[in-house]
Amino acid sequence: MIWRDLRYAIRTLIRSPGFFAVAFVAIALGIGVNTTILGIVNTLLLRPLPIGHSDRVVQVFTTDTHFVGRSANSYLNFLDYQKQNSVLSGMAAYSFAGVGMTRGGETSNVLGQLVSGNYFDLLELQPFLGRGFLPEEDSEPNGHPVAVLSYKFWKKLGGDRNVIGNTITLNGRAFTVIGVAPPGFTGVDIGVAPEVWMPLAMHGWIRPSGDEWFENRRALFLSILGRLKPGVSISTAQAQMQTVAHQLEQAYPDVNKERSVVLVPAEKAKSQGIGGPGNENATQDISLLLLVAAGSILLIACANVANLLLARATTRQREMAIRLALGAGRGRVIRQLLTESLLLASIGGIGGIVLAYWLGDVLISLLPATPVPLSLDPQPDFRVIIFAVLLALLSGVIFGLAPALQTTRWDLTQALRERAIATGGGIRRWNLRNLLVIAQIAVSLLLLIGSALFLKSFHSAQQIDPGFRTENLVIVSIDPALAGYDQKRGGQIARDIVEQVRRDPQVRSADLGQFVPLGFGGEGRTIVAEGRDENAQSNRKIANISVVTPGYFETMRVPILQGRNFTEHDASENSAKVAIISETMAKTFWPGEDAIGRRFRYYNREGSFEVIGVARDVKAITLGETPVPMLYPPFRELPDGGITVFVHTAGAPGPMLAEVHRIVRNIDNHISITYEKTVTQHLAFALWPSWMGAVLLGSLGLLALILASVGVYGVMAYSVSQRTRELGIRMALGAQSSQVLQLVLRQGMLLAAIGLVLGLLAAFGSTRLTGTLLYGVNPSDPTVFIGVTLLLAAAAFAACYFPARRALKIDPVVALRFE
Amino acid sequence: MIRLHNIERSYPLGRGQMFYVLRDIDLDIAAGDFVSVMGPSGAGKSTLLHILGMHDHGWTGEYFFDETAVHHLKSKERATLRNAQVGFVFQQYHLLDDLTVYENLDIPLSYRHYSKSERAALVADALDRFQIVGKKDLYPRQLSGGQQQLVGVARAIIASPKVLLADEPTGNLHSSQGEEIMELFRKLNEEGMTIVQVTHSEKNASYGKRIVQLRDGWIV
């Protein structure tokens, strides 16, 4: 029976190629967009971590009353947590580390992780080849140079199955490959994909300048994972861990003061890094926004198909009436019609899934070049495909049920009469078709306003002054430590590189800086102004630190507002400690006072700095941030994490990139170049989140506009065809062209107006969702609301105008013979 | 009042051939005349009526209405002339289904720039004159065929046209209803209205003052 229904459904669709094509495109777009967006959300939030019993794994974060959000942990606290807790069956630690890998004489930067010896065991991971680390391999400092490769990296290196036992050169030293991680495992943080893991005890070789971090309980650099003991809930574990943290605070009050811990399920913590500190829920907010937008597209598409089916239902009224007259039950006829819509939905769904794969490729191509390998894979997986199939079937029921019910509801005797068919469907003002158009317009307006807000936000972000040179600037980051240089030699080699760069006639100036504004690098430290009680919480503030060479401020065009710039003497080893601070740091520590000549020091450290200058603020992390305190000590030796060469060029900076690259390679081709961009490329990276938001929501908004216009057009065209007789009579009775035009337009625009009002109300109601994701744009921006409403009204007017123009061509003589 | 000279109406058949619905029509209709156009199906009766009513523009020849050369008028000017001078009654009544009797009568006036108060007065007069005041709030489907055609006639003359054109006005009515409508036409004609009707019925034709016979597009 079902097969017969299906066969008939196939025949029906083949007989109506125009209807089939339009419906297919609408469904494929709706399902395709939703599958793509769900692919992204799946990657960010839903896809479980590929580790054993991931629901029992937690991440441990430090909370500090001075910091926004959650922070990493110190190594010494990690050791104490391990010893003192009784709620976790195991704790493992990891820390990201850029590593210089030398292969074929060329050193390239790879992303590594230093991990505790039990890392793979705690995550219950079975390596693809070889084994994970043994606890003893993480016991002796620099005693066991062993490494585990990620599956993808192993493939990149050639995928040799006999790789176990081979050596690779990391930071100029030989490491033995002992294993290859299982496919798909790229750590427990979404977005970044480490390529090689090494024991934490090897940090002396991997991050030589970070040695002191392992002895400083205050240095927060280590991520901690824990596995809950059987029967222990996360809240119980958290309570006990906080007790341990409290004991550590009492035991080490100078360094652990006002610090505690918080436990977050690993599945939840995996994507919080994307939002950054204090914005841990950004991923959820963005995902929700995208899902709502994509869901709206599907609803609009379903409304379009439902409208097409309703229009078809009118023409098929006689067929259905005959079926009913021949004895088919209403349920039987509804089943036949639903089979048709489900078939349509299935074919459209397949089209949508294919489209989603293509869109996934497009999205990957839109990802920016980043200093670290990304692990974002928005391609649909099995879970997303299942969702897409269910969504397609659900759509089939949604857009098929109402027309099916309506088709089979008509009065039999009426339907079998000629006249009822000729004028069938009538012109009832509030029929389902009209309600669908109103809903389409309302949802489209909501989506378009969201799109416009993001486009405006992107525009605002572009207008934001980052506070530093935005043209003719080259940024090249290097890390000589990865090639085995210590801090002193590394500092000298960096100076040598800058000296050579300066000799190029195209170079106006070249300088070194630790921190790349709107990028990465630098470090944060707690600062205490001298002469104040360092135990008082209000006297301690975090500042970002970037060591710089004397010409840095000129090269970067960051004006010194007060005091003086560095001299070469300030950078010499035996000179007094001096620093230039940002205006925000000056206002933070010495509000209303002159900061020049003031002194400060690092919390819990000896030796104070004298403030010799105040520089203008720059955007440090994001374009939308409120300025953060920045501290610039003079460059003396290579800081941890490498150094960046900033080159101000006389002409276009592009060719200088290659030149700096060549100079670095000439000096030592083992030195890893970790980042090289012109400032324009670099700013594009900073603008990427708002650009991506604008692209994604802009595309969805445009799609909504097109689908809604097609919907309005379809309904109005159908309405005009159904009103041929009526309009013919009106013309025969003396209606002028303008009056007929007005009549049709009024009908369509009334629907549009109701939809627009509802859409505006919905948009005002949903500003909370978008508010936190916008740069410098009021989520209720009146120009956006008014502009977009007028745009959609114009689109609706055009969609009504063309059918209305067609109404003018109705020949009353022909129309009146219609019957 | 109406003078047709050498009116022809044709449709292309393909390959350069034409199918003629009306051939070389010469017809004079004086003011106050009551003409019945008769002939078999396909003779071109309704086409002639739609040409007279200026609905059809695809004809050739000369058409004078009160000395106005219709054949020289643009479409918009013809519409203006038609609205001012011509009323139309259809076999299928062609009332608007979703409008009440009152609203159906109001429609032609609304297309002729009458003020709201003038329209209300004229509709009230028509309802009174045709004795359908009690039915003013009913929809067409709630009326009998005769009542619907009564409303159709009332609607056709409500804007006081000089000429009333009727296409088989009793074709869908039973005999007594048909007679009622024809008596109404006779009365309107006696009051000075020029009437041209298309009919198959000898009896209805006899209400007119003269008969024009059409056959295969020719006046015979």
XYZ file of N, CA and C in Angstrom, chain A residues 307-317 406 410 421-427 431 433-434 710-724 727 744 747 799 803-804 806:
135
model
N 2.905 26.833 1.089
C 2.089 27.703 0.240
C 1.940 27.134 -1.159
N 3.049 26.589 -1.674
C 2.975 25.960 -2.997
C 2.002 24.783 -2.969
N 2.098 23.992 -1.884
C 1.220 22.826 -1.777
C -0.243 23.251 -1.632
N -0.448 24.354 -0.891
C -1.830 24.838 -0.735
C -2.393 25.280 -2.083
N -1.534 25.947 -2.867
C -1.970 26.383 -4.195
C -2.281 25.167 -5.069
N -1.412 24.167 -4.974
C -1.632 22.935 -5.741
C -2.873 22.200 -5.263
N -3.092 22.275 -3.938
C -4.242 21.573 -3.366
C -5.528 22.060 -4.016
N -5.573 23.366 -4.332
C -6.775 23.914 -4.949
C -7.002 23.277 -6.310
N -5.900 23.176 -7.066
C -6.068 22.601 -8.397
C -6.326 21.095 -8.325
N -5.947 20.490 -7.184
C -6.162 19.040 -7.058
C -7.429 18.713 -6.279
N -8.209 19.753 -5.990
C -9.402 19.560 -5.186
C -10.355 18.544 -5.826
N -6.399 20.528 4.585
C -7.274 21.473 3.887
C -7.854 20.852 2.613
N -12.718 19.895 2.056
C -13.759 20.550 1.268
C -15.019 19.690 1.139
N -14.836 24.739 -8.461
C -13.431 24.532 -8.829
C -12.865 25.802 -9.455
N -13.689 26.412 -10.306
C -13.194 27.606 -10.985
C -12.841 28.712 -10.005
N -13.599 28.830 -8.945
C -13.332 29.933 -8.015
C -12.800 29.411 -6.693
N -12.483 28.123 -6.688
C -12.081 27.467 -5.431
C -10.940 28.177 -4.736
N -10.858 27.964 -3.464
C -9.805 28.644 -2.716
C -10.294 30.000 -2.276
N -11.187 30.559 -3.086
C -11.833 31.805 -2.698
C -10.827 32.896 -2.406
N -11.284 33.929 -1.804
C -10.391 35.026 -1.466
C -10.574 35.356 0.001
N -6.884 33.286 5.311
C -6.657 31.861 5.135
C -5.210 31.513 5.509
N -2.714 30.481 3.830
C -1.648 31.032 2.983
C -1.227 32.411 3.458
N -2.236 33.219 3.770
C -1.928 34.580 4.210
C -1.177 34.565 5.543
N 10.143 35.471 -2.471
C 9.562 34.431 -3.333
C 8.212 33.994 -2.761
N 8.151 33.865 -1.429
C 6.912 33.458 -0.763
C 5.793 34.447 -1.021
N 6.096 35.734 -0.825
C 5.072 36.768 -1.038
C 4.661 36.769 -2.512
N 5.655 36.675 -3.389
C 5.364 36.680 -4.823
C 4.444 35.505 -5.174
N 4.803 34.331 -4.645
C 4.021 33.128 -4.959
C 2.564 33.288 -4.539
N 2.392 33.787 -3.323
C 1.029 33.923 -2.803
C 0.262 34.972 -3.597
N 0.927 36.087 -3.917
C 0.225 37.139 -4.648
C -0.079 36.694 -6.081
N 0.876 35.990 -6.701
C 0.641 35.512 -8.066
C -0.520 34.532 -8.074
N -0.545 33.660 -7.057
C -1.627 32.697 -6.967
C -2.950 33.422 -6.728
N -2.891 34.402 -5.831
C -4.101 35.143 -5.501
C -4.661 35.832 -6.741
N -3.755 36.427 -7.545
C -4.218 37.121 -8.753
C -4.856 36.116 -9.713
N -4.206 34.942 -9.842
C -4.780 33.953 -10.760
C -6.153 33.502 -10.263
N -6.311 33.414 -8.943
C -7.596 33.011 -8.396
C -8.638 34.127 -8.487
N -8.144 35.354 -8.583
C -9.072 36.485 -8.607
C -9.329 36.985 -10.021
N -8.921 36.193 -11.010
C -9.081 36.632 -12.395
C -10.522 37.067 -12.674
N -11.405 40.259 -10.724
C -10.750 41.453 -11.263
C -11.337 41.809 -12.625
N -4.781 45.020 -5.577
C -3.898 43.862 -5.381
C -2.761 44.221 -4.423
N -3.819 44.343 -0.784
C -3.962 43.019 -0.169
C -2.599 42.493 0.287
N 7.483 42.196 -4.713
C 6.904 40.857 -4.864
C 5.400 40.948 -5.127
N 2.918 40.570 -9.656
C 1.608 39.931 -9.874
C 0.508 40.971 -10.117
N 0.603 42.117 -9.446
C -0.415 43.155 -9.628
C -0.376 43.681 -11.063
N 0.508 42.001 -13.527
C -0.083 40.953 -14.362
C -1.614 41.045 -14.324
